[in-house]
Amino acid sequence: MMHCKNVVLVVEDNALVRFLTCELFEAAGFVALQADGTLAAVHVLETRDDVGLVVSDLAMPSHHDGIALVELVRKRWRPVKLLVITGNLTASRCELPRDAHLFFKPFNDHVLLKAAEDLLQAA
Amino acid sequence: MNQPAVIHSDGALALALALVGSSTLPTLLLDDQLVVLAASMSFGLDFDVDPISIRGTPFAEIAKGAWAKPQLIAMLKVTAAGYAEVNGYEVSLARSGQETRTIVVRAQKLMYGDGEPVRLMLSATDVTDARSTEQAKDALIREKAVLLQEIQHRVANSLQIIASILLQSARKVQSEEARGPLRDAHNRVMSIAEVQRQLAVSVSSAVPLRDYLSHLCESLSASMIQDHRRLAIEVRVDESIVGADASVSIGLIVTELVINALKHAFLDRRHGKIVVSYQARGEDWTLSVADDGVGIPTGRAAAKPGLGTGIVDALAKNLGAEISVANTRPGTMVSISRRAAVAGTIVKPLVSV
C-alpha cells in the first residue's frame, strides 16, 4: 500500500477546530482530509489508501472514543502515523501507543507542523 | 448517713427493664434463646413494633422473620455463649409493604454476675438515610469532576480556535506590517493558554515558574525563530511557585520583551542569545530579559511606544514592580523588579494638604 507523503486525516468533533486545523495543514502544503468522529475516520481509511498521518482529537465525544480510534488505526493500518491532540490537560501519555505524539490544546502550530513533517518523512 | 441504696431483685429487674425501655438507641434485651425480654420505645418507633407486646417473641420471628438473617442469628448465638460480640453488622431489613432499610446491629453479652441468666443487649441503628446522603454526595462530587473536565475541554477548544483564527488571519494578510500584530497577538494568547495548562496539572492553584517560562520560551522560539542554530532563548528561573494572576502577568511581560528583542536586537543577523531570568528572595523578585544584540541606539528612550510597551508598563504596575533598562554592551537588559519595601511606598495614599 503506497502512502502519499503528505495526505493528512484530521479527526475532530468540533467543526470550527476541525476546519481551522485543516486550513493550517493545507496552508503548509499538505492535503487535509476531514472526519468528525471515529466512524467517519474509519470510512476514510477504508476507502483511501494514501493517508499518511492521522491527526486526532482524543475526546470525541468521550475520551475513550479517541483512544479507541488510535488503537484501531494502530491495529488495522500499521504504516499510518499518529498525532494525538487533547483538550484534557491532565491526559497522560501512557494510554497511547508509544509512537503516537501527544499535543495539548492549544497547540503551537509550528511545533505541530514540524512533528507532522518529521513523522511523514520517517520511513 | 447516706448508704448506697440496696435495690431488691424485683426492683433491679424493674430498673433494668426501665433502662432498656427508655434507651434512645433502639435496643432489645434478649435471653440465651434469643427471645426478646424487653424492647426500647425507640426500637418500637423505628421498626414499627409494640415494645410491650414484643416481649416473649423470638428475635427471629419479629416482623414475620424480617430480622432472621442466618449469619446474624449465628453470630448472636456465639455472642450469647460468651465467645464474641457483634460489632456493627449490617443487615438489609426487608419488610412487606416497606422499603428495604440498611440497619447496623450491635450486640454483646451482659456481664453482670456469675451464675446469672444470660442476657444479650442488642442495638439496631437505621443508617439508610445517612448512607444515601453519602452516596448522593459521592455522586455529586463525581458529577462535578466530570463537569470540570468538560469546562477545561471547552476552554482548551476556545483558546485553540482563537489562536488558530489569529494565525489564519496573519496568513491571509498581504503586508508584513499587518501580519506582525496578528502574530504577536497569537503569541500572547499562547502565553495565557500555557498558564491554563500549568494550573490544570498543578496540585495547588499556583504555577511553577521554571516549568511555565521554559514551555513559554520553547513555544516562542518555535514560532519566531527560523534558524535555531543562530538564535536561542535560555531560561534561568529558580524554584519559585507563583499565583495564577501573577503568572499570567509575568508570562505576558516575557512574551512582549522576547518579541521586542527578536524584532530589534538582531537586525544584522549575527548569532544571538536571549536570556530570560527570574529570581526571588522572600517577597522581592526580579524578572529580566537580556539579549546580546545591537543594544539601544543612543538618544532613544527606553522603548518605542506601541502596544508592546504599554502592556509591559501596565503589567509591571499591576505587579507592584519597577522597570529598568540597561545597556549591557553588547545588548540590552530589561529588568522588572519588585522590592516589597519600595512597593509599600508606592501604594501609600497621598496626604492631602
Tab-separated table of C-alpha atoms in Angstrom:
chain	number	residue	atom	x	y	z
A	1	MET	CA	0.000	0.000	0.000
A	2	MET	CA	1.525	3.260	-1.087
A	3	HIS	CA	1.238	6.098	1.357
A	4	CYS	CA	1.395	9.507	-0.166
A	5	LYS	CA	3.813	11.548	1.853
A	6	ASN	CA	1.512	14.443	2.508
A	7	VAL	CA	-2.069	13.278	2.991
A	8	VAL	CA	-3.310	14.004	6.481
A	9	LEU	CA	-6.622	12.956	8.056
A	10	VAL	CA	-7.874	15.404	10.694
A	11	VAL	CA	-10.321	13.785	13.123
A	12	GLU	CA	-12.074	16.278	15.426
A	13	ASP	CA	-15.681	16.615	16.534
A	14	ASN	CA	-15.669	20.403	16.994
A	15	ALA	CA	-16.411	21.710	13.496
A	16	LEU	CA	-14.591	25.006	13.890
A	17	VAL	CA	-11.434	23.481	15.329
A	18	ARG	CA	-11.534	20.837	12.589
A	19	PHE	CA	-11.863	23.461	9.862
A	20	LEU	CA	-9.048	25.631	11.250
A	21	THR	CA	-6.716	22.679	11.724
A	22	CYS	CA	-7.323	21.564	8.124
A	23	GLU	CA	-6.608	25.102	6.939
A	24	LEU	CA	-3.353	25.035	8.864
A	25	PHE	CA	-2.224	21.835	7.148
A	26	GLU	CA	-3.388	22.958	3.724
A	27	ALA	CA	-1.505	26.241	4.041
A	28	ALA	CA	1.605	24.249	4.870
A	29	GLY	CA	1.269	22.191	1.699
A	30	PHE	CA	-0.463	19.091	2.964
A	31	VAL	CA	-3.648	17.531	1.587
A	32	ALA	CA	-6.018	17.618	4.536
A	33	LEU	CA	-8.994	15.272	4.811
A	34	GLN	CA	-11.683	15.713	7.454
A	35	ALA	CA	-13.599	13.367	9.727
A	36	ASP	CA	-15.929	14.388	12.549
A	37	GLY	CA	-15.512	11.202	14.530
A	38	THR	CA	-14.324	7.611	14.680
A	39	LEU	CA	-16.894	6.257	12.192
A	40	ALA	CA	-16.114	8.881	9.584
A	41	ALA	CA	-12.393	8.379	10.129
A	42	VAL	CA	-12.657	4.640	9.616
A	43	HIS	CA	-14.681	5.244	6.454
A	44	VAL	CA	-11.935	7.434	5.010
A	45	LEU	CA	-9.198	4.961	5.932
A	46	GLU	CA	-11.172	2.124	4.384
A	47	THR	CA	-11.874	3.939	1.132
A	48	ARG	CA	-8.498	5.573	0.558
A	49	ASP	CA	-5.065	4.071	0.671
A	50	ASP	CA	-2.979	7.231	0.632
A	51	VAL	CA	-3.426	8.611	4.148
A	52	GLY	CA	-0.013	9.043	5.722
A	53	LEU	CA	-0.908	10.623	9.042
A	54	VAL	CA	-3.954	10.711	11.309
A	55	VAL	CA	-4.237	13.817	13.481
A	56	SER	CA	-6.901	13.067	16.044
A	57	ASP	CA	-8.575	14.708	18.993
A	58	LEU	CA	-8.834	12.371	21.949
A	59	ALA	CA	-12.210	13.383	23.333
A	60	MET	CA	-14.827	12.686	20.705
A	61	PRO	CA	-17.312	12.804	22.353
A	62	SER	CA	-15.643	10.948	25.171
A	63	HIS	CA	-12.018	10.256	25.938
A	64	HIS	CA	-12.445	6.589	25.169
A	65	ASP	CA	-13.620	7.155	21.604
A	66	GLY	CA	-10.341	8.849	20.826
A	67	ILE	CA	-8.291	6.101	22.430
A	68	ALA	CA	-10.373	3.503	20.604
A	69	LEU	CA	-9.682	5.157	17.252
A	70	VAL	CA	-5.971	5.382	17.978
A	71	GLU	CA	-5.831	1.708	18.891
A	72	LEU	CA	-7.857	0.773	15.823
A	73	VAL	CA	-5.547	2.687	13.492
A	74	ARG	CA	-2.530	1.056	15.119
A	75	LYS	CA	-4.085	-2.375	14.645
A	76	ARG	CA	-5.542	-2.132	11.137
A	77	TRP	CA	-3.404	0.479	9.433
A	78	ARG	CA	0.061	-0.028	10.840
A	79	PRO	CA	2.034	2.221	8.470
A	80	VAL	CA	-0.179	5.241	9.179
A	81	LYS	CA	1.420	7.688	11.609
A	82	LEU	CA	-0.432	9.051	14.613
A	83	LEU	CA	-0.540	12.503	16.111
A	84	VAL	CA	-2.912	12.971	19.015
A	85	ILE	CA	-4.307	16.249	20.329
A	86	THR	CA	-6.244	16.673	23.522
A	87	GLY	CA	-8.075	19.387	25.400
A	88	ASN	CA	-7.950	17.279	28.508
A	89	LEU	CA	-4.939	18.867	30.085
A	90	THR	CA	-4.373	16.067	32.562
A	91	ALA	CA	-4.382	13.298	29.956
A	92	SER	CA	-1.443	11.039	30.360
A	93	ARG	CA	0.819	9.550	27.753
A	94	CYS	CA	0.629	6.011	28.974
A	95	GLU	CA	-2.769	5.220	27.458
A	96	LEU	CA	-1.380	5.817	23.994
A	97	PRO	CA	0.765	3.646	21.740
A	98	ARG	CA	4.411	4.570	22.121
A	99	ASP	CA	4.866	6.050	18.670
A	100	ALA	CA	1.906	8.422	18.902
A	101	HIS	CA	2.812	12.043	19.568
A	102	LEU	CA	0.662	13.895	22.116
A	103	PHE	CA	-0.151	17.602	21.949
A	104	PHE	CA	-2.246	19.734	24.289
A	105	LYS	CA	-4.687	22.357	23.055
A	106	PRO	CA	-3.977	24.980	22.098
A	107	PHE	CA	-1.027	23.542	20.258
A	108	ASN	CA	1.834	25.581	18.866
A	109	ASP	CA	1.248	25.426	15.128
A	110	HIS	CA	4.940	25.397	14.215
A	111	VAL	CA	5.670	22.535	16.564
A	112	LEU	CA	2.660	20.572	15.318
A	113	LEU	CA	3.515	21.036	11.648
A	114	LYS	CA	7.151	20.154	12.264
A	115	ALA	CA	6.110	16.994	14.106
A	116	ALA	CA	3.773	16.106	11.238
A	117	GLU	CA	6.523	16.655	8.673
A	118	ASP	CA	9.003	14.598	10.679
A	119	LEU	CA	6.523	11.753	11.095
A	120	LEU	CA	5.768	11.673	7.390
A	121	GLN	CA	9.414	11.850	6.346
A	122	ALA	CA	10.419	8.940	8.536
A	123	ALA	CA	10.268	5.589	6.783
B	1	MET	CA	-25.530	8.564	106.978
B	2	ASN	CA	-26.057	8.000	103.308
B	3	GLN	CA	-25.827	4.408	102.368
B	4	PRO	CA	-25.926	3.195	98.802
B	5	ALA	CA	-29.468	2.176	98.187
B	6	VAL	CA	-29.912	-1.535	98.030
B	7	ILE	CA	-32.095	-2.481	95.160
B	8	HIS	CA	-34.004	-5.642	95.719
B	9	SER	CA	-34.039	-8.183	92.911
B	10	ASP	CA	-37.505	-7.203	91.750
B	11	GLY	CA	-36.517	-3.591	91.831
B	12	ALA	CA	-33.312	-4.429	89.990
B	13	LEU	CA	-35.206	-6.126	87.230
B	14	ALA	CA	-37.692	-3.302	87.004
B	15	LEU	CA	-34.776	-0.841	86.787
B	16	ALA	CA	-33.131	-2.840	84.046
B	17	LEU	CA	-36.327	-3.014	82.039
B	18	ALA	CA	-36.869	0.698	82.533
B	19	LEU	CA	-33.338	1.409	81.370
B	20	VAL	CA	-33.795	-0.663	78.249
B	21	GLY	CA	-37.223	0.797	77.660
B	22	SER	CA	-36.062	4.380	77.812
B	23	SER	CA	-32.905	3.950	75.760
B	24	THR	CA	-32.721	6.451	72.915
B	25	LEU	CA	-30.760	3.894	70.928
B	26	PRO	CA	-33.162	1.263	69.558
B	27	THR	CA	-32.388	-1.643	71.890
B	28	LEU	CA	-33.523	-5.165	72.630
B	29	LEU	CA	-32.759	-7.260	75.696
B	30	LEU	CA	-32.551	-10.922	74.694
B	31	ASP	CA	-32.116	-14.127	76.639
B	32	ASP	CA	-29.899	-17.074	75.771
B	33	GLN	CA	-32.515	-18.390	73.341
B	34	LEU	CA	-32.615	-15.014	71.613
B	35	VAL	CA	-36.109	-14.334	72.902
B	36	VAL	CA	-36.999	-10.680	73.480
B	37	LEU	CA	-37.253	-9.811	77.157
B	38	ALA	CA	-37.554	-6.046	76.658
B	39	ALA	CA	-37.527	-3.519	73.879
B	40	SER	CA	-36.915	0.229	73.963
B	41	MET	CA	-39.607	2.699	72.913
B	42	SER	CA	-37.179	3.871	70.273
B	43	PHE	CA	-36.959	0.364	68.811
B	44	GLY	CA	-40.718	0.264	68.693
B	45	LEU	CA	-40.894	3.612	66.918
B	46	ASP	CA	-38.115	2.957	64.454
B	47	PHE	CA	-39.214	-0.542	63.488
B	48	ASP	CA	-42.932	-0.301	63.888
B	49	VAL	CA	-43.439	-2.833	66.674
B	50	ASP	CA	-45.134	-2.601	70.068
B	51	PRO	CA	-42.292	-2.720	72.615
B	52	ILE	CA	-44.548	-4.241	75.241
B	53	SER	CA	-46.269	-6.980	73.241
B	54	ILE	CA	-42.996	-7.927	71.569
B	55	ARG	CA	-41.815	-9.365	74.892
B	56	GLY	CA	-41.575	-13.116	74.658
B	57	THR	CA	-41.194	-13.111	70.883
B	58	PRO	CA	-38.113	-14.833	69.474
B	59	PHE	CA	-35.855	-12.311	67.731
B	60	ALA	CA	-36.068	-14.397	64.570
B	61	GLU	CA	-39.838	-14.015	64.498
B	62	ILE	CA	-40.064	-10.219	64.789
B	63	ALA	CA	-41.830	-8.658	61.780
B	64	LYS	CA	-42.532	-12.073	60.308
B	65	GLY	CA	-38.887	-13.093	60.308
B	66	ALA	CA	-37.513	-9.965	58.679
B	67	TRP	CA	-34.644	-9.970	61.170
B	68	ALA	CA	-33.844	-13.656	60.810
B	69	LYS	CA	-30.654	-13.367	58.797
B	70	PRO	CA	-28.856	-16.706	59.197
B	71	GLN	CA	-25.447	-15.148	59.714
B	72	LEU	CA	-26.751	-12.645	62.255
B	73	ILE	CA	-28.569	-15.361	64.185
B	74	ALA	CA	-25.441	-17.482	64.225
B	75	MET	CA	-23.396	-14.537	65.471
B	76	LEU	CA	-25.936	-13.786	68.205
B	77	LYS	CA	-25.774	-17.409	69.374
B	78	VAL	CA	-21.998	-17.225	69.580
B	79	THR	CA	-22.329	-13.938	71.467
B	80	ALA	CA	-24.784	-15.490	73.887
B	81	ALA	CA	-22.250	-18.237	74.505
B	82	GLY	CA	-19.770	-15.581	75.507
B	83	TYR	CA	-17.303	-16.070	72.686
B	84	ALA	CA	-17.816	-12.904	70.710
B	85	GLU	CA	-19.593	-9.590	70.218
B	86	VAL	CA	-21.490	-8.302	67.243
B	87	ASN	CA	-19.749	-5.119	66.257
B	88	GLY	CA	-21.585	-3.175	63.612
B	89	TYR	CA	-23.028	-5.936	61.470
B	90	GLU	CA	-25.026	-4.592	58.553
B	91	VAL	CA	-28.323	-6.128	57.505
B	92	SER	CA	-30.786	-5.280	54.790
B	93	LEU	CA	-34.133	-5.242	56.522
B	94	ALA	CA	-36.939	-6.043	54.103
B	95	ARG	CA	-40.458	-5.940	55.484
B	96	SER	CA	-43.595	-6.351	53.391
B	97	GLY	CA	-45.127	-3.049	52.368
B	98	GLN	CA	-41.997	-1.122	53.309
B	99	GLU	CA	-38.828	-0.135	51.507
B	100	THR	CA	-35.683	-2.003	52.421
B	101	ARG	CA	-33.636	-0.308	55.110
B	102	THR	CA	-29.966	-0.693	55.979
B	103	ILE	CA	-29.548	-1.491	59.683
B	104	VAL	CA	-26.334	-1.660	61.692
B	105	VAL	CA	-26.660	-4.213	64.513
B	106	ARG	CA	-24.508	-4.378	67.628
B	107	ALA	CA	-24.863	-6.951	70.372
B	108	GLN	CA	-22.989	-8.037	73.457
B	109	LYS	CA	-23.494	-10.408	76.324
B	110	LEU	CA	-24.071	-8.525	79.574
B	111	MET	CA	-21.614	-9.436	82.326
B	112	TYR	CA	-23.468	-8.696	85.481
B	113	GLY	CA	-22.836	-11.578	87.821
B	114	ASP	CA	-21.713	-15.188	87.921
B	115	GLY	CA	-24.462	-17.668	87.630
B	116	GLU	CA	-26.940	-15.079	86.462
B	117	PRO	CA	-29.044	-15.823	83.385
B	118	VAL	CA	-27.586	-14.970	80.022
B	119	ARG	CA	-28.694	-11.608	78.827
B	120	LEU	CA	-27.824	-10.033	75.449
B	121	MET	CA	-28.061	-6.345	74.714
B	122	LEU	CA	-28.751	-5.694	71.039
B	123	SER	CA	-28.914	-2.283	69.355
B	124	ALA	CA	-30.200	-1.595	65.855
B	125	THR	CA	-29.419	1.679	64.085
B	126	ASP	CA	-31.121	2.589	60.828
B	127	VAL	CA	-28.388	4.132	58.655
B	128	THR	CA	-30.351	4.141	55.386
B	129	ASP	CA	-30.731	7.914	55.151
B	130	ALA	CA	-27.164	8.624	56.220
B	131	ARG	CA	-25.902	6.170	53.598
B	132	SER	CA	-27.994	7.615	50.786
B	133	THR	CA	-26.808	11.116	51.678
B	134	GLU	CA	-23.255	9.847	51.435
B	135	GLN	CA	-23.958	8.200	48.099
B	136	ALA	CA	-25.636	11.346	46.841
B	137	LYS	CA	-22.608	13.342	47.949
B	138	ASP	CA	-20.241	10.971	46.167
B	139	ALA	CA	-22.372	11.162	43.021
B	140	LEU	CA	-22.317	14.955	43.213
B	141	ILE	CA	-18.540	15.002	43.584
B	142	ARG	CA	-18.165	12.728	40.559
B	143	GLU	CA	-20.575	14.893	38.595
B	144	LYS	CA	-18.596	17.995	39.457
B	145	ALA	CA	-15.351	16.335	38.385
B	146	VAL	CA	-16.898	15.471	35.024
B	147	LEU	CA	-18.259	18.989	34.661
B	148	LEU	CA	-14.867	20.476	35.464
B	149	GLN	CA	-13.243	18.322	32.796
B	150	GLU	CA	-15.867	19.385	30.282
B	151	ILE	CA	-15.233	23.030	31.078
B	152	GLN	CA	-11.483	22.554	30.746
B	153	HIS	CA	-12.037	20.886	27.415
B	154	ARG	CA	-14.211	23.724	26.196
B	155	VAL	CA	-11.696	26.344	27.366
B	156	ALA	CA	-8.918	24.483	25.561
B	157	ASN	CA	-11.025	24.347	22.380
B	158	SER	CA	-11.855	28.048	22.646
B	159	LEU	CA	-8.216	29.012	23.067
B	160	GLN	CA	-7.349	26.746	20.142
B	161	ILE	CA	-9.948	28.487	17.990
B	162	ILE	CA	-8.721	31.952	18.945
B	163	ALA	CA	-5.086	31.025	18.368
B	164	SER	CA	-5.849	29.385	15.007
B	165	ILE	CA	-8.009	32.266	13.773
B	166	LEU	CA	-5.265	34.765	14.570
B	167	LEU	CA	-2.753	32.661	12.679
B	168	GLN	CA	-5.099	32.179	9.776
B	169	SER	CA	-5.713	35.925	9.590
B	170	ALA	CA	-1.966	36.503	9.666
B	171	ARG	CA	-1.536	34.096	6.761
B	172	LYS	CA	-4.218	35.787	4.686
B	173	VAL	CA	-2.950	39.311	5.187
B	174	GLN	CA	-0.650	40.696	2.479
B	175	SER	CA	1.654	43.069	4.288
B	176	GLU	CA	4.196	42.157	6.917
B	177	GLU	CA	3.141	45.298	8.761
B	178	ALA	CA	-0.359	43.940	9.257
B	179	ARG	CA	0.833	40.380	9.819
B	180	GLY	CA	3.139	41.282	12.696
B	181	PRO	CA	0.487	42.417	15.201
B	182	LEU	CA	-1.616	39.343	14.461
B	183	ARG	CA	1.332	37.044	15.134
B	184	ASP	CA	2.129	38.969	18.302
B	185	ALA	CA	-1.487	38.599	19.420
B	186	HIS	CA	-1.186	34.871	18.713
B	187	ASN	CA	1.895	34.652	20.912
B	188	ARG	CA	0.134	36.493	23.735
B	189	VAL	CA	-2.812	34.127	23.575
B	190	MET	CA	-0.444	31.146	23.707
B	191	SER	CA	1.321	32.568	26.779
B	192	ILE	CA	-2.004	32.828	28.626
B	193	ALA	CA	-3.022	29.373	27.429
B	194	GLU	CA	0.186	27.918	28.843
B	195	VAL	CA	-0.747	29.262	32.304
B	196	GLN	CA	-4.066	27.411	31.981
B	197	ARG	CA	-2.227	24.202	31.255
B	198	GLN	CA	0.137	24.672	34.197
B	199	LEU	CA	-2.803	25.316	36.525
B	200	ALA	CA	-4.637	22.245	35.269
B	201	VAL	CA	-1.750	19.948	36.108
B	202	SER	CA	-0.719	21.598	39.353
B	203	VAL	CA	-1.964	20.398	42.710
B	204	SER	CA	-2.490	23.885	44.098
B	205	SER	CA	-3.778	26.789	42.051
B	206	ALA	CA	-0.262	28.070	41.593
B	207	VAL	CA	2.261	27.828	38.792
B	208	PRO	CA	5.848	26.588	38.966
B	209	LEU	CA	7.583	29.426	37.125
B	210	ARG	CA	10.513	27.478	35.764
B	211	ASP	CA	8.242	24.972	34.044
B	212	TYR	CA	5.950	27.684	32.768
B	213	LEU	CA	8.595	30.031	31.403
B	214	SER	CA	10.533	27.150	29.840
B	215	HIS	CA	7.478	25.961	27.934
B	216	LEU	CA	6.603	29.527	27.018
B	217	CYS	CA	10.063	30.249	25.619
B	218	GLU	CA	10.086	26.938	23.736
B	219	SER	CA	6.826	27.958	22.116
B	220	LEU	CA	8.076	31.467	21.286
B	221	SER	CA	11.257	30.015	19.895
B	222	ALA	CA	9.346	27.596	17.677
B	223	SER	CA	7.060	30.345	16.427
B	224	MET	CA	9.505	33.170	15.914
B	225	ILE	CA	12.984	31.840	15.343
B	226	GLN	CA	13.758	30.483	11.900
B	227	ASP	CA	17.292	29.288	12.477
B	228	HIS	CA	17.763	27.762	15.885
B	229	ARG	CA	21.475	27.466	15.415
B	230	ARG	CA	21.754	31.238	15.198
B	231	LEU	CA	19.323	32.415	17.838
B	232	ALA	CA	18.442	30.791	21.123
B	233	ILE	CA	16.437	31.597	24.219
B	234	GLU	CA	17.815	30.479	27.558
B	235	VAL	CA	15.704	30.264	30.695
B	236	ARG	CA	17.225	30.708	34.164
B	237	VAL	CA	14.469	30.529	36.764
B	238	ASP	CA	14.598	29.482	40.395
B	239	GLU	CA	12.142	27.230	42.252
B	240	SER	CA	9.500	29.934	42.690
B	241	ILE	CA	5.845	28.980	42.572
B	242	VAL	CA	3.556	31.894	41.747
B	243	GLY	CA	-0.200	32.528	41.775
B	244	ALA	CA	-2.251	32.354	38.593
B	245	ASP	CA	-2.760	36.087	38.045
B	246	ALA	CA	0.863	36.958	38.665
B	247	SER	CA	1.906	34.136	36.301
B	248	VAL	CA	-0.250	35.497	33.520
B	249	SER	CA	1.287	38.947	34.011
B	250	ILE	CA	4.834	37.598	34.129
B	251	GLY	CA	4.224	35.433	31.059
B	252	LEU	CA	2.833	38.359	29.081
B	253	ILE	CA	5.792	40.557	30.072
B	254	VAL	CA	8.246	37.871	28.969
B	255	THR	CA	6.338	37.415	25.690
B	256	GLU	CA	6.494	41.150	24.965
B	257	LEU	CA	10.143	41.573	25.836
B	258	VAL	CA	11.237	38.464	23.903
B	259	ILE	CA	9.261	39.583	20.845
B	260	ASN	CA	10.868	43.023	21.130
B	261	ALA	CA	14.329	41.543	21.379
B	262	LEU	CA	13.737	39.288	18.394
B	263	LYS	CA	12.479	42.222	16.370
B	264	HIS	CA	15.126	44.790	17.242
B	265	ALA	CA	18.206	43.241	18.750
B	266	PHE	CA	19.473	41.028	15.975
B	267	LEU	CA	18.975	43.094	12.860
B	268	ASP	CA	22.439	42.398	11.499
B	269	ARG	CA	21.613	38.701	11.705
B	270	ARG	CA	24.565	37.653	13.757
B	271	HIS	CA	24.458	34.909	16.361
B	272	GLY	CA	22.458	35.829	19.369
B	273	LYS	CA	21.099	34.713	22.667
B	274	ILE	CA	18.225	35.889	24.791
B	275	VAL	CA	18.295	35.093	28.488
B	276	VAL	CA	15.076	35.090	30.488
B	277	SER	CA	15.706	35.044	34.200
B	278	TYR	CA	13.638	35.162	37.374
B	279	GLN	CA	14.994	35.115	40.899
B	280	ALA	CA	13.117	35.658	44.127
B	281	ARG	CA	14.227	36.268	47.675
B	282	GLY	CA	11.444	36.479	50.219
B	283	GLU	CA	8.915	38.975	48.923
B	284	ASP	CA	11.382	40.532	46.494
B	285	TRP	CA	11.857	39.279	42.971
B	286	THR	CA	13.494	40.277	39.723
B	287	LEU	CA	12.480	39.266	36.229
B	288	SER	CA	14.817	40.136	33.392
B	289	VAL	CA	15.065	39.615	29.657
B	290	ALA	CA	18.522	40.245	28.286
B	291	ASP	CA	19.900	39.983	24.775
B	292	ASP	CA	23.430	40.249	23.418
B	293	GLY	CA	22.368	42.098	20.299
B	294	VAL	CA	22.855	45.566	18.948
B	295	GLY	CA	21.848	47.416	22.080
B	296	ILE	CA	19.754	50.529	22.352
B	297	PRO	CA	20.695	53.226	19.877
B	298	THR	CA	21.862	56.332	21.710
B	299	GLY	CA	19.356	59.124	22.112
B	300	ARG	CA	16.381	56.847	22.229
B	301	ALA	CA	14.113	56.434	25.233
B	302	ALA	CA	13.837	53.083	26.968
B	303	ALA	CA	11.420	51.619	24.448
B	304	LYS	CA	9.403	52.576	21.428
B	305	PRO	CA	5.788	53.456	22.077
B	306	GLY	CA	3.431	50.827	20.785
B	307	LEU	CA	1.119	48.176	22.128
B	308	GLY	CA	4.039	46.191	23.457
B	309	THR	CA	5.446	48.704	25.944
B	310	GLY	CA	2.005	49.794	27.062
B	311	ILE	CA	1.295	46.255	28.184
B	312	VAL	CA	4.614	45.869	29.979
B	313	ASP	CA	4.142	49.141	31.872
B	314	ALA	CA	0.625	48.230	32.936
B	315	LEU	CA	1.577	44.719	33.960
B	316	ALA	CA	4.607	45.880	35.924
B	317	LYS	CA	2.449	48.374	37.780
B	318	ASN	CA	-0.064	45.615	38.466
B	319	LEU	CA	2.677	43.540	39.997
B	320	GLY	CA	3.900	46.463	42.064
B	321	ALA	CA	7.194	46.348	40.212
B	322	GLU	CA	9.506	48.834	38.512
B	323	ILE	CA	11.049	48.647	35.058
B	324	SER	CA	14.647	49.462	34.317
B	325	VAL	CA	16.576	49.234	31.099
B	326	ALA	CA	20.315	48.831	30.923
B	327	ASN	CA	22.742	48.870	28.056
B	328	THR	CA	24.825	45.783	28.645
B	329	ARG	CA	27.303	46.267	25.814
B	330	PRO	CA	26.697	44.152	23.977
B	331	GLY	CA	22.979	44.128	24.089
B	332	THR	CA	20.217	45.244	26.359
B	333	MET	CA	18.709	44.052	29.601
B	334	VAL	CA	15.199	44.951	30.679
B	335	SER	CA	14.548	44.251	34.345
B	336	ILE	CA	11.290	44.192	36.229
B	337	SER	CA	11.871	44.285	39.967
B	338	ARG	CA	9.655	44.204	42.945
B	339	ARG	CA	11.055	45.273	46.253
B	340	ALA	CA	8.464	44.894	48.983
B	341	ALA	CA	9.808	47.918	50.842
B	342	VAL	CA	9.623	50.129	47.771
B	343	ALA	CA	6.278	48.750	46.647
B	344	GLY	CA	4.899	49.649	50.044
B	345	THR	CA	5.935	53.250	49.471
B	346	ILE	CA	4.280	53.350	46.075
B	347	VAL	CA	0.863	52.394	47.309
B	348	LYS	CA	0.827	54.687	50.316
B	349	PRO	CA	-2.107	57.077	49.955
B	350	LEU	CA	-1.304	60.685	49.187
B	351	VAL	CA	-1.698	63.058	52.054
B	352	SER	CA	-3.912	65.958	51.151
B	353	VAL	CA	-2.598	69.370	52.056
